[in-house]
Short mmCIF file of C-alpha atoms in Angstrom, two decimals:
data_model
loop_
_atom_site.label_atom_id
_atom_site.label_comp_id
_atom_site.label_asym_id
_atom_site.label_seq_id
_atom_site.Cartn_x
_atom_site.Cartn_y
_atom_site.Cartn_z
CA UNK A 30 158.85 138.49 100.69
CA UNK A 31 159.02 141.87 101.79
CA UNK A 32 157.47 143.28 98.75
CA UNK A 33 154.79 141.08 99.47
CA UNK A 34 154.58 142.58 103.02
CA UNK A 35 154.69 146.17 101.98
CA UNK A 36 151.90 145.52 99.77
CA UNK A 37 149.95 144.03 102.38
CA UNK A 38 150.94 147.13 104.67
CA UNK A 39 150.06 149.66 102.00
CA UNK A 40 146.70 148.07 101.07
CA UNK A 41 145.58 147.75 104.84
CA UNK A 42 146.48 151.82 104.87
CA UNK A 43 144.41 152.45 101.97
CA UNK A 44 141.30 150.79 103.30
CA UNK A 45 141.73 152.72 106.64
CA UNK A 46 141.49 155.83 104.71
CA UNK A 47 138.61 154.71 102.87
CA UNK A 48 137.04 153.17 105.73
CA UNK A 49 137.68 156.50 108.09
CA UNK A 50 136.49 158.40 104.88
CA UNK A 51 132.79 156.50 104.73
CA UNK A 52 132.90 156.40 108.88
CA UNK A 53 133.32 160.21 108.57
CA UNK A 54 130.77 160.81 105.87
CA UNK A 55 128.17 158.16 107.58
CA UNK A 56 128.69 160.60 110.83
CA UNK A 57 127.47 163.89 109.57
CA UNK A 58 124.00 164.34 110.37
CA UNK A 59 121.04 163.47 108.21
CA UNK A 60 118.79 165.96 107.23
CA UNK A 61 115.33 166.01 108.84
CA UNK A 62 112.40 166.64 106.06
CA UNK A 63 109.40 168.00 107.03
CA UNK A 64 106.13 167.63 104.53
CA UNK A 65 105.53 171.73 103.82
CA UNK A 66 103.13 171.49 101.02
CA UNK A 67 101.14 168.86 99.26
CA UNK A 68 97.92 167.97 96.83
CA UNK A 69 96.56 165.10 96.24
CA UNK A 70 96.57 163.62 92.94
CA UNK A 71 93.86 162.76 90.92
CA UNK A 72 92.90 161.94 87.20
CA UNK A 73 91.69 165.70 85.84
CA UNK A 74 87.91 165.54 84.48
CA UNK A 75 87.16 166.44 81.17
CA UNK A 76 86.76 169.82 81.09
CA UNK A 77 90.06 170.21 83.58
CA UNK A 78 92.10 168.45 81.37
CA UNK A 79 94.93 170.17 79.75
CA UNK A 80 94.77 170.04 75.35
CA UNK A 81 97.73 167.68 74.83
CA UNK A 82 99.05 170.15 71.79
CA UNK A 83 99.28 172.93 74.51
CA UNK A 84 101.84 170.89 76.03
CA UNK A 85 103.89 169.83 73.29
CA UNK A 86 107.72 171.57 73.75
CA UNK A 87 105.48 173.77 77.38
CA UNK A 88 106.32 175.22 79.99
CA UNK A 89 104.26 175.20 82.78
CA UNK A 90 104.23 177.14 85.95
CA UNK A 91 102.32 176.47 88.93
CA UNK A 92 102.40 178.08 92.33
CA UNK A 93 102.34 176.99 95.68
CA UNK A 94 101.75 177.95 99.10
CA UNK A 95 104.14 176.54 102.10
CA UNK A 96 103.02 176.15 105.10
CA UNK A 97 106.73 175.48 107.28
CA UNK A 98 110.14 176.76 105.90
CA UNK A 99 113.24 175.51 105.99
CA UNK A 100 116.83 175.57 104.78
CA UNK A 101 116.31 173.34 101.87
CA UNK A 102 113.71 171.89 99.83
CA UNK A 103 112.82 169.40 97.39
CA UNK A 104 109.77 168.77 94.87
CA UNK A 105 107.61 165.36 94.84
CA UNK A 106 106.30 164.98 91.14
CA UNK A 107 103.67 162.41 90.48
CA UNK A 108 102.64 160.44 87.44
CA UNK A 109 100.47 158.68 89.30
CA UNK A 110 97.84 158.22 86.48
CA UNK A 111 99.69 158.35 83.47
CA UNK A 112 99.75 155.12 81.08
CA UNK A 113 103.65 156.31 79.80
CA UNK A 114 106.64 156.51 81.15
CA UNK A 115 106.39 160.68 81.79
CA UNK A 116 109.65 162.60 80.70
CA UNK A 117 110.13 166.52 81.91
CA UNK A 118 113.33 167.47 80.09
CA UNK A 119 113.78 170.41 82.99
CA UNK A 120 112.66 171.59 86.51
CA UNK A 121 112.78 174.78 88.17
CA UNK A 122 111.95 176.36 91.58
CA UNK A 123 112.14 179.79 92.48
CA UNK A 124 110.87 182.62 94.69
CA UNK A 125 107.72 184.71 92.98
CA UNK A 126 108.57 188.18 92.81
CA UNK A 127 105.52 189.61 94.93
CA UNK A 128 106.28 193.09 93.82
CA UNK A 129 105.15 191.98 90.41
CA UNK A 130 102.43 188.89 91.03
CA UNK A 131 101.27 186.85 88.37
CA UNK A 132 103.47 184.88 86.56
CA UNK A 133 106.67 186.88 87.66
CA UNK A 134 109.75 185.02 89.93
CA UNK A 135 112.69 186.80 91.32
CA UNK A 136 114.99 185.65 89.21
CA UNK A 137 118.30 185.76 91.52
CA UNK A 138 116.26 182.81 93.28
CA UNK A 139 115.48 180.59 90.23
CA UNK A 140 117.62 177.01 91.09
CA UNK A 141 117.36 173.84 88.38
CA UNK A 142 115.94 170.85 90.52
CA UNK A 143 117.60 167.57 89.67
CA UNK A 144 116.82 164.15 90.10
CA UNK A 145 119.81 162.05 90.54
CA UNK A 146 122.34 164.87 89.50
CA UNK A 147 120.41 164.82 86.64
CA UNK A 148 118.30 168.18 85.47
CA UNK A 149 116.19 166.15 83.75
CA UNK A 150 113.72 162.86 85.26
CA UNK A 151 111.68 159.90 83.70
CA UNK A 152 108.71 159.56 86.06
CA UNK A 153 107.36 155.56 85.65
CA UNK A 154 103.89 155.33 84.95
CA UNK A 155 102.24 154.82 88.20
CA UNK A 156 104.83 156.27 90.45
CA UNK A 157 106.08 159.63 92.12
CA UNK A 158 109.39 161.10 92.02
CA UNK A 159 111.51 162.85 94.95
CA UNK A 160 114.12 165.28 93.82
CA UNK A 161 117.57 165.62 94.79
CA UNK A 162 117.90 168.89 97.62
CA UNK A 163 117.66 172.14 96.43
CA UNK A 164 119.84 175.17 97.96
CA UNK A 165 116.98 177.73 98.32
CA UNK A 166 116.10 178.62 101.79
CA UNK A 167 111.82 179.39 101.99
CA UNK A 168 110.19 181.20 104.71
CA UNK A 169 106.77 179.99 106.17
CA UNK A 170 103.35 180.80 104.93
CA UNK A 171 105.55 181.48 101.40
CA UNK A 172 104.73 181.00 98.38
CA UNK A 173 107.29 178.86 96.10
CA UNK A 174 107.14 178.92 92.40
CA UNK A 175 107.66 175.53 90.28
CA UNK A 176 108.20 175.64 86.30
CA UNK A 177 108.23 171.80 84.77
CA UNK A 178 109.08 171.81 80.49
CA UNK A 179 107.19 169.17 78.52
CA UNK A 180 109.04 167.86 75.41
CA UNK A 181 105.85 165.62 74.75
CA UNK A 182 102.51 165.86 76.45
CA UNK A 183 101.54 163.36 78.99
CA UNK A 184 100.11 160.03 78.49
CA UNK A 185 97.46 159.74 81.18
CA UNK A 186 97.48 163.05 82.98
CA UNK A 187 97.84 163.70 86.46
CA UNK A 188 96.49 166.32 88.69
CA UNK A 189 94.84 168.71 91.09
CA UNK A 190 91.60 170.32 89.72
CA UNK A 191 90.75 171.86 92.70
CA UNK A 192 93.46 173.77 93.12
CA UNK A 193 92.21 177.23 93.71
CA UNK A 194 95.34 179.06 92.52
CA UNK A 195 95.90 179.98 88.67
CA UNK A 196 98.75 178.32 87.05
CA UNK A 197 100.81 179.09 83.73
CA UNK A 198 101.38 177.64 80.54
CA UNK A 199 104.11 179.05 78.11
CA UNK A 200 105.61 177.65 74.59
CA UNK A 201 108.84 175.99 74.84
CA UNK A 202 111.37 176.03 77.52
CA UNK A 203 111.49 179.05 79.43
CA UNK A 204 111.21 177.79 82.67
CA UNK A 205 114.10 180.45 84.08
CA UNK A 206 111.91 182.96 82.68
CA UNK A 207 111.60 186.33 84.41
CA UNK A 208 108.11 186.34 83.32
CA UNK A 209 105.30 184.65 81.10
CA UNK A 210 103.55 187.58 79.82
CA UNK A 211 101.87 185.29 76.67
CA UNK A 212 101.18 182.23 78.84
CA UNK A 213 97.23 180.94 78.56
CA UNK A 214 95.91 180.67 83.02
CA UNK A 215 94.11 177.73 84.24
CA UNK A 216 93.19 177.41 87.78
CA UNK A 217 94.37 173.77 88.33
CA UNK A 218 97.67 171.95 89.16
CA UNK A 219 99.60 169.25 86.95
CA UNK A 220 101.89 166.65 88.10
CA UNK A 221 103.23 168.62 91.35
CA UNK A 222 102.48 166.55 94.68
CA UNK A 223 104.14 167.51 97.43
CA UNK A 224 106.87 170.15 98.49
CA UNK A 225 109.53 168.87 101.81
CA UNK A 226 111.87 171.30 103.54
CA UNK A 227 114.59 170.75 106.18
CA UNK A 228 113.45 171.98 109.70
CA UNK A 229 114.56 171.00 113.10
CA UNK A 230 114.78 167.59 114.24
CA UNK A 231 111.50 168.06 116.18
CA UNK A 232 109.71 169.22 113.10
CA UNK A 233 106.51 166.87 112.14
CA UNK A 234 103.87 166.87 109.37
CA UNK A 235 100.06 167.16 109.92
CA UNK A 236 98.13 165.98 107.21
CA UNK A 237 94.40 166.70 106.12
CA UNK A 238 92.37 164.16 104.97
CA UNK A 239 88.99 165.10 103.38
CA UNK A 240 86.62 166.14 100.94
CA UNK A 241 85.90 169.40 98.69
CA UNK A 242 85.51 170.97 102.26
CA UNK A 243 89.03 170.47 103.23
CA UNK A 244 90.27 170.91 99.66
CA UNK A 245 88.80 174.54 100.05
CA UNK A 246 85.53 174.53 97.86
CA UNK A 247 84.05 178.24 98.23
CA UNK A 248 87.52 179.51 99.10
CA UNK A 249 89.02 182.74 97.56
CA UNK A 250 91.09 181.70 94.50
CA UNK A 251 94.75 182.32 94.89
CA UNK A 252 93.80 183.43 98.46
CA UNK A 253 95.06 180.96 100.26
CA UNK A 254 91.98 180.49 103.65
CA UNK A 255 91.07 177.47 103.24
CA UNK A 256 90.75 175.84 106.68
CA UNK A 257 94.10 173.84 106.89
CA UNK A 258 95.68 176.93 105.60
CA UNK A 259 94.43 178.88 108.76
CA UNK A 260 95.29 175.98 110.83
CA UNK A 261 98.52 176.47 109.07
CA UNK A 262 99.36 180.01 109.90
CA UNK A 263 98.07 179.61 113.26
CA UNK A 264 101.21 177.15 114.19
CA UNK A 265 103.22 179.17 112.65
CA UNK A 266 102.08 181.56 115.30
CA UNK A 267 102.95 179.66 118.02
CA UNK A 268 106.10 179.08 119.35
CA UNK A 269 105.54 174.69 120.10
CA UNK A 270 104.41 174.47 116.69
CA UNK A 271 106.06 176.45 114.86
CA UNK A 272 108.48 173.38 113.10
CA UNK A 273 104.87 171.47 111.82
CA UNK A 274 103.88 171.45 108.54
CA UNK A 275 100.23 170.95 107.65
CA UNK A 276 99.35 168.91 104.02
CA UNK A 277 95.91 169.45 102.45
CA UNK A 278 95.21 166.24 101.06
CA UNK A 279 91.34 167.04 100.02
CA UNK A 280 89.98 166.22 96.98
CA UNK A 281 86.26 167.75 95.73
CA UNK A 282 83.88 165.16 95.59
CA UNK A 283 85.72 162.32 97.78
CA UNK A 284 83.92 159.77 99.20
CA UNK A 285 85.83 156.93 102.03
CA UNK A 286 83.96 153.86 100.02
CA UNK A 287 83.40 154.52 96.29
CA UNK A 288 86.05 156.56 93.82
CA UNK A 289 83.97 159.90 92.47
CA UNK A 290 86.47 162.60 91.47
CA UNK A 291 89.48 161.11 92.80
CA UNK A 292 90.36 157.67 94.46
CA UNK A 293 88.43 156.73 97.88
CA UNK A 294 89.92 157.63 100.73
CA UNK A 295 90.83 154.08 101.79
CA UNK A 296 92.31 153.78 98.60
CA UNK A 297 94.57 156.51 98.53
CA UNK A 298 95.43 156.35 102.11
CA UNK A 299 98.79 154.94 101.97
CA UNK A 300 100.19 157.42 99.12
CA UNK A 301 98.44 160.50 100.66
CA UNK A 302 99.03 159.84 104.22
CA UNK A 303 101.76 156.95 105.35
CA UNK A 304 104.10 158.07 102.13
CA UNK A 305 104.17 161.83 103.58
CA UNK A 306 107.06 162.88 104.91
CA UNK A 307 107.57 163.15 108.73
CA UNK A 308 103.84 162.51 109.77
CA UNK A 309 102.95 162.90 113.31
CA UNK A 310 99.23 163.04 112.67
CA UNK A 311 96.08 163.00 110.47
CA UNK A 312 92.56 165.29 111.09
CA UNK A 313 90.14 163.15 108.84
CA UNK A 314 86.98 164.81 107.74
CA UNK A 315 85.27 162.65 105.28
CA UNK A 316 81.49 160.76 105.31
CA UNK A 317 79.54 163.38 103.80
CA UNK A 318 79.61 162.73 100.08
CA UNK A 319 79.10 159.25 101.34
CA UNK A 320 75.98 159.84 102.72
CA UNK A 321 74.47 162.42 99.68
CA UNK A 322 75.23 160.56 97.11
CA UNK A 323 72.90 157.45 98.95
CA UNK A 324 69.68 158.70 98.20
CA UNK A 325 70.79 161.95 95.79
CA UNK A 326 68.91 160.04 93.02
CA UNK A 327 66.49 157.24 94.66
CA UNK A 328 65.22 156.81 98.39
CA UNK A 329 66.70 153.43 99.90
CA UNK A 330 65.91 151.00 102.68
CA UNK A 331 66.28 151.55 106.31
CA UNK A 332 68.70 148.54 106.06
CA UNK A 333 70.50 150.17 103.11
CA UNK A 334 70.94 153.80 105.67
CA UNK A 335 72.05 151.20 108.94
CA UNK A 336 74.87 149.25 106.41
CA UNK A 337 76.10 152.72 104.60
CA UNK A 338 76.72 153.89 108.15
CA UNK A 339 78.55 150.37 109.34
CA UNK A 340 80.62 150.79 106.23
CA UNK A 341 81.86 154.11 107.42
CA UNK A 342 82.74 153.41 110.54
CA UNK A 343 84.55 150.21 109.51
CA UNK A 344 86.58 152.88 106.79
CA UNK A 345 87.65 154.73 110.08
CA UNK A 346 88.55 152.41 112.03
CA UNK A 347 90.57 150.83 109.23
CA UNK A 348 92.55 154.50 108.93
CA UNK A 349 92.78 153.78 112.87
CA UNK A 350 94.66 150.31 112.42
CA UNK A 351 96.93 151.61 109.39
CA UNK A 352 97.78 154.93 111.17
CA UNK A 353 98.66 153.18 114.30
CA UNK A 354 100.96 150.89 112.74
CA UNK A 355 103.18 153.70 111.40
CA UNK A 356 102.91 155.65 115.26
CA UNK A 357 100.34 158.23 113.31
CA UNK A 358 98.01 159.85 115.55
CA UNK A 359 94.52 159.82 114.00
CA UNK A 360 91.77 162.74 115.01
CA UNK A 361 88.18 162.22 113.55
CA UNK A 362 86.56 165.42 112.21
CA UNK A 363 82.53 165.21 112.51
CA UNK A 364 80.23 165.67 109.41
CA UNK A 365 79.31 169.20 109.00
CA UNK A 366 75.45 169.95 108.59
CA UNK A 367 74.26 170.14 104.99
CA UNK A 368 70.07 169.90 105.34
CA UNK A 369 70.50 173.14 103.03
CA UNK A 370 72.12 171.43 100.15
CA UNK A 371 70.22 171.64 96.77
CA UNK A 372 73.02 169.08 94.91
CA UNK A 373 71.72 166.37 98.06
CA UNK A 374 68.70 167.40 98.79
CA UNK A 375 68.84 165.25 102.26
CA UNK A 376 65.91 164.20 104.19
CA UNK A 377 65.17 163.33 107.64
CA UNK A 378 66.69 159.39 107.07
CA UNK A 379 70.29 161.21 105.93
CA UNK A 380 70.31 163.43 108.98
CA UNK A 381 69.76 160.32 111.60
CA UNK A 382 72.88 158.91 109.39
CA UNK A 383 74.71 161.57 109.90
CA UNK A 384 74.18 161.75 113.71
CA UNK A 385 74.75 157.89 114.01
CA UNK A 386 78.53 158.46 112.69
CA UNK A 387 79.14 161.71 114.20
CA UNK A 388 78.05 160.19 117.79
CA UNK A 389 80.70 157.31 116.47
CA UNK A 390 83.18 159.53 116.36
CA UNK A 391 82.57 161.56 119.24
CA UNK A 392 82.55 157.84 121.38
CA UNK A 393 86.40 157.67 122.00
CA UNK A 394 87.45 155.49 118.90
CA UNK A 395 90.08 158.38 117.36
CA UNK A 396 92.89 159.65 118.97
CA UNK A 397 91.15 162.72 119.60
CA UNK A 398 88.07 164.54 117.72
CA UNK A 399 87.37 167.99 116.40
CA UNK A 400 83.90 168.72 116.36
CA UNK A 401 83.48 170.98 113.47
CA UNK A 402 79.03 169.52 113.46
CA UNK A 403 78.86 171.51 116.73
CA UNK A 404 80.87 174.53 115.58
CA UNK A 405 79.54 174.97 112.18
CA UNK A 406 75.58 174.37 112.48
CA UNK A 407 72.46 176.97 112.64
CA UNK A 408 71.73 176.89 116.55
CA UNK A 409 67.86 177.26 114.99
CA UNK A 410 68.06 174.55 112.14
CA UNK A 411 71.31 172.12 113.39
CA UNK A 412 70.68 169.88 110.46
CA UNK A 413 71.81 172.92 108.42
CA UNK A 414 75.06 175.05 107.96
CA UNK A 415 75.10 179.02 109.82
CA UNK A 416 74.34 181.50 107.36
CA UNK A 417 77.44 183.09 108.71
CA UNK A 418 79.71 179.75 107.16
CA UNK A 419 77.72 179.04 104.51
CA UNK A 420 78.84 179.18 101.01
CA UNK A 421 75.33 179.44 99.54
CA UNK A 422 74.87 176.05 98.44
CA UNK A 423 73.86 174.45 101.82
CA UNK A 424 77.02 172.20 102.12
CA UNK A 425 80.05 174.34 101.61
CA UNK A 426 81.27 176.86 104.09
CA UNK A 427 82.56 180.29 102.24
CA UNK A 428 86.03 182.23 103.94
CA UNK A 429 84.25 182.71 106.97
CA UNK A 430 83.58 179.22 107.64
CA UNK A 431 87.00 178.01 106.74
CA UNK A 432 88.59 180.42 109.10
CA UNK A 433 85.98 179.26 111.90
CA UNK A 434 86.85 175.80 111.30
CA UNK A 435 90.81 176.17 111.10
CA UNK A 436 91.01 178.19 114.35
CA UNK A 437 88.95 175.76 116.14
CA UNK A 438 91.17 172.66 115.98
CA UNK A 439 92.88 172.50 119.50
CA UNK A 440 96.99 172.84 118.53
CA UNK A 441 97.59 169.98 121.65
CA UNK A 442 95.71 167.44 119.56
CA UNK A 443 98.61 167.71 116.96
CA UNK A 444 102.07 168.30 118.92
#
C-alpha cells in the first residue's frame, strides 16, 4: 500500500515539473514578425523562363532589398505554380558583401535556413513554405542575399519576372559560396516570396497592391526607386514609422478582373495580401490595364465602357469587405493618366472611364485615398502623364515619377 502511494506521490511530482516546464516555456514571449520584403508570384512567360537543364544539380542566387530590419528573419518560398512536389536539397541567407557587389556575400554572415530543423524542404505543389528563424540580425533599407540548390529542376515554375534586380545561377551546390564568378545573370526572381523579420511589438506591414506601375516598370535595375521603395525609406526616416514594413506586391501587366501576366487581383488577394505577415494596411493601385486592354484591339459599346467600370468598382469594394474582415485598412490609389500610351492607344470613351472610377474612389468608399491622377498628370494635357514622370511610353512613370509618387502618400494614412 505504501508503494502504491509513493508511486502516486512521485508521479504527481513528475507532472508538476513537466507541467511548470510547458507553463514556463508557454510564458516567454512570442516573437512579433513583421512582412520586410515580398514579390508576388506568378507563372514566368516564355522567354523568362529558366532552361530546366540549367537547373539540374543549380545553385541559384537571388537578391533582395528589405525594407524594416530586425533581429531575426525567415524566408517564404513558394511553389505556387508548380505541378510537382518541389524539393531544394539546401537554403542559404547571407549578407552581400557591398565592398565587392555582384554575386559576392560576406561570408562570416552566410546561415543554412531550415525548415522544420531540417536544411532541406519539400514545397507541395500549390503551396508556400515558411522557414524555421534564422539568427542573422538585418538592418533596414538592406539588402539580404538568398542561395536555393536544385537537385532537379522544377515542375511548373514559379516566379517574379519583373524583378528588376539580376540574379545568379551557378552549377551544383555552392550556395555558401564566397562568390559565383562563372554563374550565367538573369534579371528575374524564382521561387522566393516573401522575407519576415522580428521588430517591436508595434511593428505592422503595408502592402502594395498594383500593376507594372507599382511593380516598378521604367525603374533603374538593381536600383531599388521604385515608388513603394521610396515610400519605404521614407518610414524608415521617421521616427512613428520606423517598425513598418512595406511589401510590393505588383505584378506587370495585372488587371483586377481578367488574369494577363499573373493572376487578377481578386484572385490573388488572399495569398498576396490577408496571408502577409502583420498587415495593418493595403494602398491599391490597379484599373488601368483594365481599362486599355477594353478597346486596345476593337472599339466597344457605350454599355460595354458603363459595365467595365461597374465591374471595377464592385472588385474594390470586394477588397473593401475582405480587408475589413481581417481589421486591414484599405486606401484606393487613383488611375494615373496614360492618353500618351502607344501600347493603348486610348480615346476620349477610355478617359471618361477613367474619370468615372477615379471620382469613385475619391467619393469616400476606401479607408483613405492617395491621389497619384492629380499628382502625376500634364497640368496642359491631364489625360496624359508630365513629361517630368514619364517613362517615354505614355503610361509608365521613369525614377522621377516613382520618387514623386512614393513621397506623396501621407505616412498618417498607414500608422
Amino acid at each position: 500500500m505504501r508503494l502504491s502511494v509513493m508511486k502516486v506521490l512521485f508521479c504527481a511530482a513528475i507532472g508538476l515539473v513537466v507541467t511548470g516546464q510547458i507553463r514556463a516555456q508557454t510564458a516567454q514571449p512570442a516573437l512579433h514578425w513583421v512582412g520586410s520584403w515580398a514579390a508576388s508570384q506568378q507563372i514566368p512567360e516564355t522567354g523568362n523562363l529558366l532552361d530546366p537543364e540549367l537547373m539540374r544539380d543549380a545553385t541559384l542566387r537571388q537578391i533582395v532589398h528589405l525594407s524594416v530590419g530586425g533581429s531575426q528573419l525567415r524566408v517564404r518560398l513558394s511553389n505556387a505554380f508548380g505541378t510537382q512536389p518541389l524539393h531544394l536539397t539546401s537554403v542559404h541567407v547571407a549578407r552581400p558583401a557591398e565592398a565587392a557587389g555582384g554575386s559576392a556575400i560576406d561570408s562570416a554572415s552566410d546561415r543554412v535556413v531550415t525548415f522544420h530543423g531540417a536544411s532541406d524542404v519539400t514545397i507541395p505543389a500549390g503551396a508556400e513554405y515558411l522557414s524555421d528563424s534564422v539568427a542573422l540580425p538585418v538592418a533596414a533599407l538592406s539588402n539580404l542575399v538568398i542561395s536555393i540548390h536544385y537537385g532537379e529542376p522544377p515542375m511548373g515554375e514559379t516566379g517574379h519576372p519583373g524583378s528588376r534586380t539580376t540574379s545568379y545561377v551557378a552549377h551544383g551546390d555552392v550556395v555558401s559560396a564566397a562568390s559565383l564568378p562563372d554563374a550565367k545573370t538573369v534579371d528575374h526572381w524564382y521561387q522566393v516570396s516573401g522575407v519576415d523579420v522580428v521588430g517591436p511589438n508595434k511593428g505592422a506591414t503595408v502592402v502594395t497592391l498594383g500593376d507594372s506601375i507599382t511593380d516598378g516598370h521604367g525603374a533603374t535595375t538593381n536600383g531599388n526607386d521604385r515608388w513603394p521603395d521610396v515610400l519605404a525609406a521614407r518610414m524608415q526616416a521617421e521616427k512613428s514609422t520606423r517598425m513598418m514594413g512595406v511589401l510590393n506586391e505588383g505584378i506587370g501587366g495585372n488587371r483586377l478582373l481578367l488574369d494577363g501576366l499573373g493572376p487578377n487581383a481578386l484572385a490573388r488577394f488572399d495569398r498576396d495580401v490577408l496571408a502577409q505577415t502583420a498587415v495593418r494596411a493595403v494602398i491599391v493601385l490597379e484599373g488601368v490595364n483594365d481599362l486599355g486592354t477594353l478597346t486596345r484591339d476593337q472599339d466597344v459599346s457605350a454599355e460595354a465602357h458603363a459595365a467595365l467600370a461597374g465591374r471595377i468598382e464592385a472588385a474594390y469594394t470586394q477588397m473593401l469587405e475582405r480587408a475589413h474582415a481581417h481589421g486591414i485598412r484599405v486606401i484606393g490609389a487613383t488611375i494615373l493618366p496614360y492618353g500618351g500610351s502607344k501600347y493603348y492607344h486610348p480615346g476620349a470613351e477610355n478617359e471618361a472611364d477613367r474619370q468615372a472610377i477615379n471620382a469613385w474612389i475619391r467619393a469616400g468608399h476606401f479607408d483613405g485615398v492617395v491621389d497619384f491622377d492629380q499628382l502625376m498628370r500634364d497640368p496642359a494635357h491631364p489625360d496624359r502623364l508630365s513629361p517630368a514622370y514619364d517613362s517615354g511610353d505614355g503610361l509608365h512613370p521613369g525614377p522621377a515619377g516613382y520618387k514623386a509618387m512614393g513621397e506623396a502618400i501621407p505616412l498618417g494614412l498607414l500608422k
